[in-house]
PDB file of C-alpha atoms in Angstrom:
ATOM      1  CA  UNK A   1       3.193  -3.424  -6.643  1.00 81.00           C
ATOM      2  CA  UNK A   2      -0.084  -2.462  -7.909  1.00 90.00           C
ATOM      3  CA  UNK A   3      -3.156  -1.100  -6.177  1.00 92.00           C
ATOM      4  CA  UNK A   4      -6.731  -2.130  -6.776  1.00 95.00           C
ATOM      5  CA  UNK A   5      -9.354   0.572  -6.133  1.00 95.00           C
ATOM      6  CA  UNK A   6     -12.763   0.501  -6.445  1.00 95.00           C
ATOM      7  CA  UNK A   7     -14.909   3.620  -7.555  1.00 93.00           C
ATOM      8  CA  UNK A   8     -18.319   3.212  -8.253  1.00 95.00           C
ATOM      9  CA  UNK A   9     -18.272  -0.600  -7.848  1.00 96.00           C
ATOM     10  CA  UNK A  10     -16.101  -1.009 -10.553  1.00 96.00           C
ATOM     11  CA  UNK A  11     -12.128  -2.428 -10.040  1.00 96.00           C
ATOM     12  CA  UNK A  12      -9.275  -0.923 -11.285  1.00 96.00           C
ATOM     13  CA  UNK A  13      -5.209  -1.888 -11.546  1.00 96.00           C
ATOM     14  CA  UNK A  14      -3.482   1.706 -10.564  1.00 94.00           C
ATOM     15  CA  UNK A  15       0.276   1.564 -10.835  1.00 90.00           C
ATOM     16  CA  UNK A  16       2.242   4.547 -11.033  1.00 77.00           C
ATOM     17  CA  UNK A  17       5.963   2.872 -10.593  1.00 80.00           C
ATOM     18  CA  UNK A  18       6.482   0.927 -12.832  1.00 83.00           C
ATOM     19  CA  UNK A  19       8.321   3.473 -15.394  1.00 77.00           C
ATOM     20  CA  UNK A  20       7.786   4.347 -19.058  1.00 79.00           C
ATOM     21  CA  UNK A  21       5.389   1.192 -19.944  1.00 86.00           C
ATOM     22  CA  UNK A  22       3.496   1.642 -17.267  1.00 87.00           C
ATOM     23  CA  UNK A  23      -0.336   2.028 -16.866  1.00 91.00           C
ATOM     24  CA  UNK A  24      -0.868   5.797 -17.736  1.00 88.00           C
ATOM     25  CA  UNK A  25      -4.978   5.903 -16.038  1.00 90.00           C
ATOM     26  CA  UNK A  26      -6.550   3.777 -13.792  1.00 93.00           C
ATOM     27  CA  UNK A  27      -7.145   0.630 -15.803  1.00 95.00           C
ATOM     28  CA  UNK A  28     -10.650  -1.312 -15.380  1.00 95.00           C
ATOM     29  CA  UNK A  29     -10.147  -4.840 -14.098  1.00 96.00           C
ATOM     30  CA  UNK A  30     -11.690  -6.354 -16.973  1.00 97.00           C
ATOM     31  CA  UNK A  31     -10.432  -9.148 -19.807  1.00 97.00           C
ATOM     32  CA  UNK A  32      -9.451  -7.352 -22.827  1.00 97.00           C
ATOM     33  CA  UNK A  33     -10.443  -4.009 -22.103  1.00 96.00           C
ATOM     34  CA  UNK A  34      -8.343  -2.145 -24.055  1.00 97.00           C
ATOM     35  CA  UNK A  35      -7.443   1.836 -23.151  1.00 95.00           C
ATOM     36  CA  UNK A  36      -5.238   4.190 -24.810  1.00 91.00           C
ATOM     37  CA  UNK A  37      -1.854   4.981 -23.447  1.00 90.00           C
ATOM     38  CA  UNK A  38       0.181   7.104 -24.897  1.00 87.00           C
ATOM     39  CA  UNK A  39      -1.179   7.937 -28.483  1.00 82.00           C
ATOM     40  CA  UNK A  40      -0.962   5.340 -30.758  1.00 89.00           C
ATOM     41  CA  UNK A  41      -0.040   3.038 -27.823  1.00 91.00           C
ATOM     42  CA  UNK A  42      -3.113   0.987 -26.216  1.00 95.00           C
ATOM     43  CA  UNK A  43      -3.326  -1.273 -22.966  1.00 96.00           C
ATOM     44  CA  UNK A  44      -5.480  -3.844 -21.674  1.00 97.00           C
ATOM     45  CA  UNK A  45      -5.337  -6.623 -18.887  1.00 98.00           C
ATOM     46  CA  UNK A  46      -6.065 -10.259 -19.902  1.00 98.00           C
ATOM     47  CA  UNK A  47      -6.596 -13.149 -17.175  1.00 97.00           C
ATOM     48  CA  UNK A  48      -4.956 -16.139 -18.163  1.00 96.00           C
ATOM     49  CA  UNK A  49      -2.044 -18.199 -17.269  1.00 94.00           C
ATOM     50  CA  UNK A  50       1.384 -18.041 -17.284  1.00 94.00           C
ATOM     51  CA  UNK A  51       3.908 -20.736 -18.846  1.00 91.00           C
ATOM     52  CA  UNK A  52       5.665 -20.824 -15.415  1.00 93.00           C
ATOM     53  CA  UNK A  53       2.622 -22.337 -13.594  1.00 91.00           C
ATOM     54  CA  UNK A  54       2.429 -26.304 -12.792  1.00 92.00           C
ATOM     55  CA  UNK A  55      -1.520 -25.982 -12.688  1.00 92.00           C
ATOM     56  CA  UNK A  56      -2.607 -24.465 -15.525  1.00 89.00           C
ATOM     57  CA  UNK A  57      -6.524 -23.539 -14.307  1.00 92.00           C
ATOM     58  CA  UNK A  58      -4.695 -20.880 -12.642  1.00 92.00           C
ATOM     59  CA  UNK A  59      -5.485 -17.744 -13.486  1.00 95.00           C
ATOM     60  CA  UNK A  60      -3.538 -13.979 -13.037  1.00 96.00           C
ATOM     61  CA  UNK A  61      -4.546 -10.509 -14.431  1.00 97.00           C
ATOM     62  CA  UNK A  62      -1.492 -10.117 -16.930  1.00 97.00           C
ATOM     63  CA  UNK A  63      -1.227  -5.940 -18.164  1.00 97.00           C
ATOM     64  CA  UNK A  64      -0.016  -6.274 -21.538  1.00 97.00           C
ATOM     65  CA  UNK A  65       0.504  -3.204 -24.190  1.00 96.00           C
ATOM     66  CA  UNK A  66       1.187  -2.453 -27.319  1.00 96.00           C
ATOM     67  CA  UNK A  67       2.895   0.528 -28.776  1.00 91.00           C
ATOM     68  CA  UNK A  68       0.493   0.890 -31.913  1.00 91.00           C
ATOM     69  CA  UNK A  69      -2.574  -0.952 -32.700  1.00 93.00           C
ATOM     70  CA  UNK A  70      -0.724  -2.665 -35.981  1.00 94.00           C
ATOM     71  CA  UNK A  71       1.411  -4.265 -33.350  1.00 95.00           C
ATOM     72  CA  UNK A  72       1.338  -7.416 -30.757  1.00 97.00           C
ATOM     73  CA  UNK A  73       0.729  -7.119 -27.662  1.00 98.00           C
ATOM     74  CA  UNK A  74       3.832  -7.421 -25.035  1.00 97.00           C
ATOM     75  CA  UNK A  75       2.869  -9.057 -21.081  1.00 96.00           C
ATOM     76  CA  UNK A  76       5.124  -6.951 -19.063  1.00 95.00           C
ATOM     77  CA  UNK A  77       3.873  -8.500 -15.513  1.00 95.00           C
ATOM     78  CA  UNK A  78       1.190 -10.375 -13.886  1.00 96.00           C
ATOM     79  CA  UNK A  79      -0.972 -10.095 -10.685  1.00 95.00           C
ATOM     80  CA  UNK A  80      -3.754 -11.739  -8.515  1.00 94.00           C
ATOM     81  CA  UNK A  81      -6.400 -10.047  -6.268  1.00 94.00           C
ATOM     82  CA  UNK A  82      -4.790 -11.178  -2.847  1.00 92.00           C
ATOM     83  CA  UNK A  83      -4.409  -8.436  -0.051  1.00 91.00           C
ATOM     84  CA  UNK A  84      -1.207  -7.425   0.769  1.00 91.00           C
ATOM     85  CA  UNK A  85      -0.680  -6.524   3.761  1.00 93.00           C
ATOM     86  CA  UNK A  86       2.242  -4.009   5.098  1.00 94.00           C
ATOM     87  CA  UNK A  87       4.634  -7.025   6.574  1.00 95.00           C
ATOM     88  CA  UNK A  88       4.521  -8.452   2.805  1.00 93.00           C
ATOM     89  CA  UNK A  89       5.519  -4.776   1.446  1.00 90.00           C
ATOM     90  CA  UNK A  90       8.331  -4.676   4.162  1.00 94.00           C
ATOM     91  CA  UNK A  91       9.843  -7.739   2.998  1.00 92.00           C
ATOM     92  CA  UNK A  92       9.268  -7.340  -0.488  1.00 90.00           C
ATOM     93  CA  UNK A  93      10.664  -3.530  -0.569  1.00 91.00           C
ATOM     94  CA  UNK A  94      13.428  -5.063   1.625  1.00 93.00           C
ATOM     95  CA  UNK A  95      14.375  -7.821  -1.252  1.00 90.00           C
ATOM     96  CA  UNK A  96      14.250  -5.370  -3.738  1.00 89.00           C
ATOM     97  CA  UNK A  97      16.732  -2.548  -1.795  1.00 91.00           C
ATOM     98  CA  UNK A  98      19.426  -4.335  -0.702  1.00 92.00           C
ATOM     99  CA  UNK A  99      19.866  -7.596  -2.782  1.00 92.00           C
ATOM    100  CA  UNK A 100      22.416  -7.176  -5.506  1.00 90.00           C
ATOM    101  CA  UNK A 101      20.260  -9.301  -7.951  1.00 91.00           C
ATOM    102  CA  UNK A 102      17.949  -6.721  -8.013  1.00 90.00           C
ATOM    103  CA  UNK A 103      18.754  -4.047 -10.161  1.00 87.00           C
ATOM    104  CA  UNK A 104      17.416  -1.440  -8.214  1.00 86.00           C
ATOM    105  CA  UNK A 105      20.297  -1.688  -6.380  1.00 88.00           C
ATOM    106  CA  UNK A 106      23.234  -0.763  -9.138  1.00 88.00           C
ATOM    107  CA  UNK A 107      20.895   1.011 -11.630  1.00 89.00           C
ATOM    108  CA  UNK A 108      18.600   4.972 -11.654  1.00 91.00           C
ATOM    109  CA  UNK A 109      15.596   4.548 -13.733  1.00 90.00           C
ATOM    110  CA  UNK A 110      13.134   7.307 -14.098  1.00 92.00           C
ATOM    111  CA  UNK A 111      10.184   8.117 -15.976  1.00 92.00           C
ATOM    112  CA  UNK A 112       7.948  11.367 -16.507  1.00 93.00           C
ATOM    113  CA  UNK A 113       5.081  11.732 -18.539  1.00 91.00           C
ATOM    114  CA  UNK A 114       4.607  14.905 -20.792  1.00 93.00           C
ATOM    115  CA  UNK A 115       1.042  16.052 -21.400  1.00 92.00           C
ATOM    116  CA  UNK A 116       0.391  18.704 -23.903  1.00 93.00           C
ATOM    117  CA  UNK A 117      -1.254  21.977 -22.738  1.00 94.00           C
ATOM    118  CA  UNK A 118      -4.920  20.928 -22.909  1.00 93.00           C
ATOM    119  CA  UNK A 119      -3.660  18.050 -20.622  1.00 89.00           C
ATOM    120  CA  UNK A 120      -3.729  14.977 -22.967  1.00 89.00           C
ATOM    121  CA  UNK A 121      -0.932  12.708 -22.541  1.00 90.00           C
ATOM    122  CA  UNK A 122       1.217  13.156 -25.233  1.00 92.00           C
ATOM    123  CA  UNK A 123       4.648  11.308 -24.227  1.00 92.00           C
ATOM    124  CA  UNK A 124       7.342  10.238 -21.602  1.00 93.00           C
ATOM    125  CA  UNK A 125      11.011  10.810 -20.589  1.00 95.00           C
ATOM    126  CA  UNK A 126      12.635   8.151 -19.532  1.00 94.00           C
ATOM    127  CA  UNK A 127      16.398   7.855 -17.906  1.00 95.00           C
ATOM    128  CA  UNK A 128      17.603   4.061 -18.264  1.00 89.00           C
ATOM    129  CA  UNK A 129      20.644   2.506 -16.418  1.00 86.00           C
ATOM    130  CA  UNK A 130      21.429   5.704 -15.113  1.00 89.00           C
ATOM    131  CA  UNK A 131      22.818   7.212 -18.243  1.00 94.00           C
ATOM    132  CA  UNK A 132      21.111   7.306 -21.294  1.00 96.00           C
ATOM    133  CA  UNK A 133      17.847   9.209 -21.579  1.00 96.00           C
ATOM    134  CA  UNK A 134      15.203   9.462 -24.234  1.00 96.00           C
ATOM    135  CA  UNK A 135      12.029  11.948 -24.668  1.00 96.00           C
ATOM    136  CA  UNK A 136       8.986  10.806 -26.584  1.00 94.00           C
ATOM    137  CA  UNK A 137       6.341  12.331 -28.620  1.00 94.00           C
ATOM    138  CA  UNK A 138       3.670   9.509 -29.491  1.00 90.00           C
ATOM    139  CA  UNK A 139       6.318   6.330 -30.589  1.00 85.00           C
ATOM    140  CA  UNK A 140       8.938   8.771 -31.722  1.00 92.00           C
ATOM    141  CA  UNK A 141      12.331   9.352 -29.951  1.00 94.00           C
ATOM    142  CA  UNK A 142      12.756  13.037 -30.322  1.00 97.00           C
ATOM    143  CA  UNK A 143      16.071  13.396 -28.289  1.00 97.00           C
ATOM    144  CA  UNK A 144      18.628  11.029 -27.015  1.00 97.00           C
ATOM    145  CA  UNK A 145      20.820  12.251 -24.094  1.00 96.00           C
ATOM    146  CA  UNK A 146      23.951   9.552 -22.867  1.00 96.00           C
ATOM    147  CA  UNK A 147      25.220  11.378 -19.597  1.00 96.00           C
ATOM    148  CA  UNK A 148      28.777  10.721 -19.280  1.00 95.00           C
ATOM    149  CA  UNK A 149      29.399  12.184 -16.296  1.00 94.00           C
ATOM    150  CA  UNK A 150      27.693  12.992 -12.956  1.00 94.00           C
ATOM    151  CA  UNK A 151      27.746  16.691 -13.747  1.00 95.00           C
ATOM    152  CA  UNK A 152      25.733  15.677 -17.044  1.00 96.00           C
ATOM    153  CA  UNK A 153      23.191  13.902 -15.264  1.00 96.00           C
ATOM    154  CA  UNK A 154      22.299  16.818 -12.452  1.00 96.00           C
ATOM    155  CA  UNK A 155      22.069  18.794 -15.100  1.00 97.00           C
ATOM    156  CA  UNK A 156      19.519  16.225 -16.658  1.00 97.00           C
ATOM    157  CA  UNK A 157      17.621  15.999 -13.583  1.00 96.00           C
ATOM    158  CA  UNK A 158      16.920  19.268 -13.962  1.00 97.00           C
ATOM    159  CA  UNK A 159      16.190  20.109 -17.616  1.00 97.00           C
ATOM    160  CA  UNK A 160      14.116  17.152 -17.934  1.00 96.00           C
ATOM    161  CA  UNK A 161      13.094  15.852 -14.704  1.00 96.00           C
ATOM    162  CA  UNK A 162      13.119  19.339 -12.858  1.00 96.00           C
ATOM    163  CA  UNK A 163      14.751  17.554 -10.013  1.00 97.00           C
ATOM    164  CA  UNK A 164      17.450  20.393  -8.525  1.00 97.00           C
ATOM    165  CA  UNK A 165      19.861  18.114  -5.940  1.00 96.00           C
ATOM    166  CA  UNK A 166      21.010  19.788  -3.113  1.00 97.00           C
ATOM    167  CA  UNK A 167      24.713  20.165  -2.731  1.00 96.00           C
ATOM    168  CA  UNK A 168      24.873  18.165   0.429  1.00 97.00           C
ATOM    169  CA  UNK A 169      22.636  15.096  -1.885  1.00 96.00           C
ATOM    170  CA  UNK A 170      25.318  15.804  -4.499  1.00 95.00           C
ATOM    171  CA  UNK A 171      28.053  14.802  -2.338  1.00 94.00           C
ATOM    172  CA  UNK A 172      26.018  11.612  -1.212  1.00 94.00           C
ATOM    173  CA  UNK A 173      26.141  10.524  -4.638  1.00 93.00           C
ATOM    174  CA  UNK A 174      30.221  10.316  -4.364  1.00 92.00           C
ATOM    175  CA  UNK A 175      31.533   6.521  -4.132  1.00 90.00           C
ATOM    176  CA  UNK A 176      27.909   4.735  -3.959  1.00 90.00           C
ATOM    177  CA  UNK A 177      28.479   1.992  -7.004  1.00 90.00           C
ATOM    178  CA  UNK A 178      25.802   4.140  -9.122  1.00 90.00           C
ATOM    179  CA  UNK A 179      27.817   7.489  -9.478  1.00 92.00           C
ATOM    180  CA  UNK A 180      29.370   8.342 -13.025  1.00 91.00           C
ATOM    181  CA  UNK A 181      32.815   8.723 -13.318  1.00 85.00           C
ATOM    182  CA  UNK A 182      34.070  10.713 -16.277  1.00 74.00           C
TER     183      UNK A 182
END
């Protein structure tokens, strides 16, 4: 799901959920207008088609980034300009929580962004199927963290996430098919 505001008559894509590659600042809803992510990473949204389409006039805002400038550039998803409204979202969000396709359903992904102390954006932490974890500077991994355990995770929550469970959230964790046993 993204949301398109409008400050100053100008459009942007805002999407704060969708994790590690996501859109970092609002993101002007124009073709190839390329903004800086995470330093040296860049992003930009692109209208074209997609190879899955039987008409190809059609035409989709694609956000697409790259993770230096020497690099190509990597769609990651695609949408249009039609209103949602909140019956879509319920069915949607519905989809998404309890179908066992859908990964959000067997797997914990996280992601927090790290800004330096004049408040540039300077890197992410990421958790990925649950388990392993990685902090960024720039395009460098500068730790790795594989939680073996549940124990190991809560305590990852909270160096990394600051994300203190309560005992009684703890215990909910206990036989749902995305604890860690070990």
């Amino acid at each position: 799901m993204v949301n398109i505001i409008t400050i100053a008559g100008q459009k942007y894509m805002v999407d704060v959920g969708f994790g590690g590659n996501g859109a970092t600042a609002p993101l002007l809803l124009r073709h190839n207008e390329v903004q800086d992510r995470i330093t040296p990473g860049q992003m930009r949204l692109i209208q074209s088609n997609i190879a899955e389409h039987t008409d190809a006039s059609q035409r989709l805002w694609i956000y697409q980034i790259r993770h230096a400038v020497n690099k190509d550039w990597e769609p990651t998803y695609c949408f249009t300009e039609t209103e949602f409204l909140p019956q879509d979202y319920e069915l949607m969000n519905f989809w998404t929580s309890q179908n066992r396709r859908s990964f959000f359903t067997y797997s914990i992904l996280m992601a927090k962004m790290l800004m330096s102390d004049e408040g540039r954006l300077i890197g992410a932490v990421t958790l990925s199927d649950g388990r392993e974890a990685k902090k960024r500077i720039g395009n460098e991994v500068v730790e790795r963290r594989v939680c073996r355990s549940e124990q190991e995770r809560l305590q990852l929550l909270k160096d990394w996430f600051g994300i203190v469970l309560t005992e009684e959230e703890e215990r909910g964790i206990k036989g749902t098919v995305t604890e860690l046993k070990g």
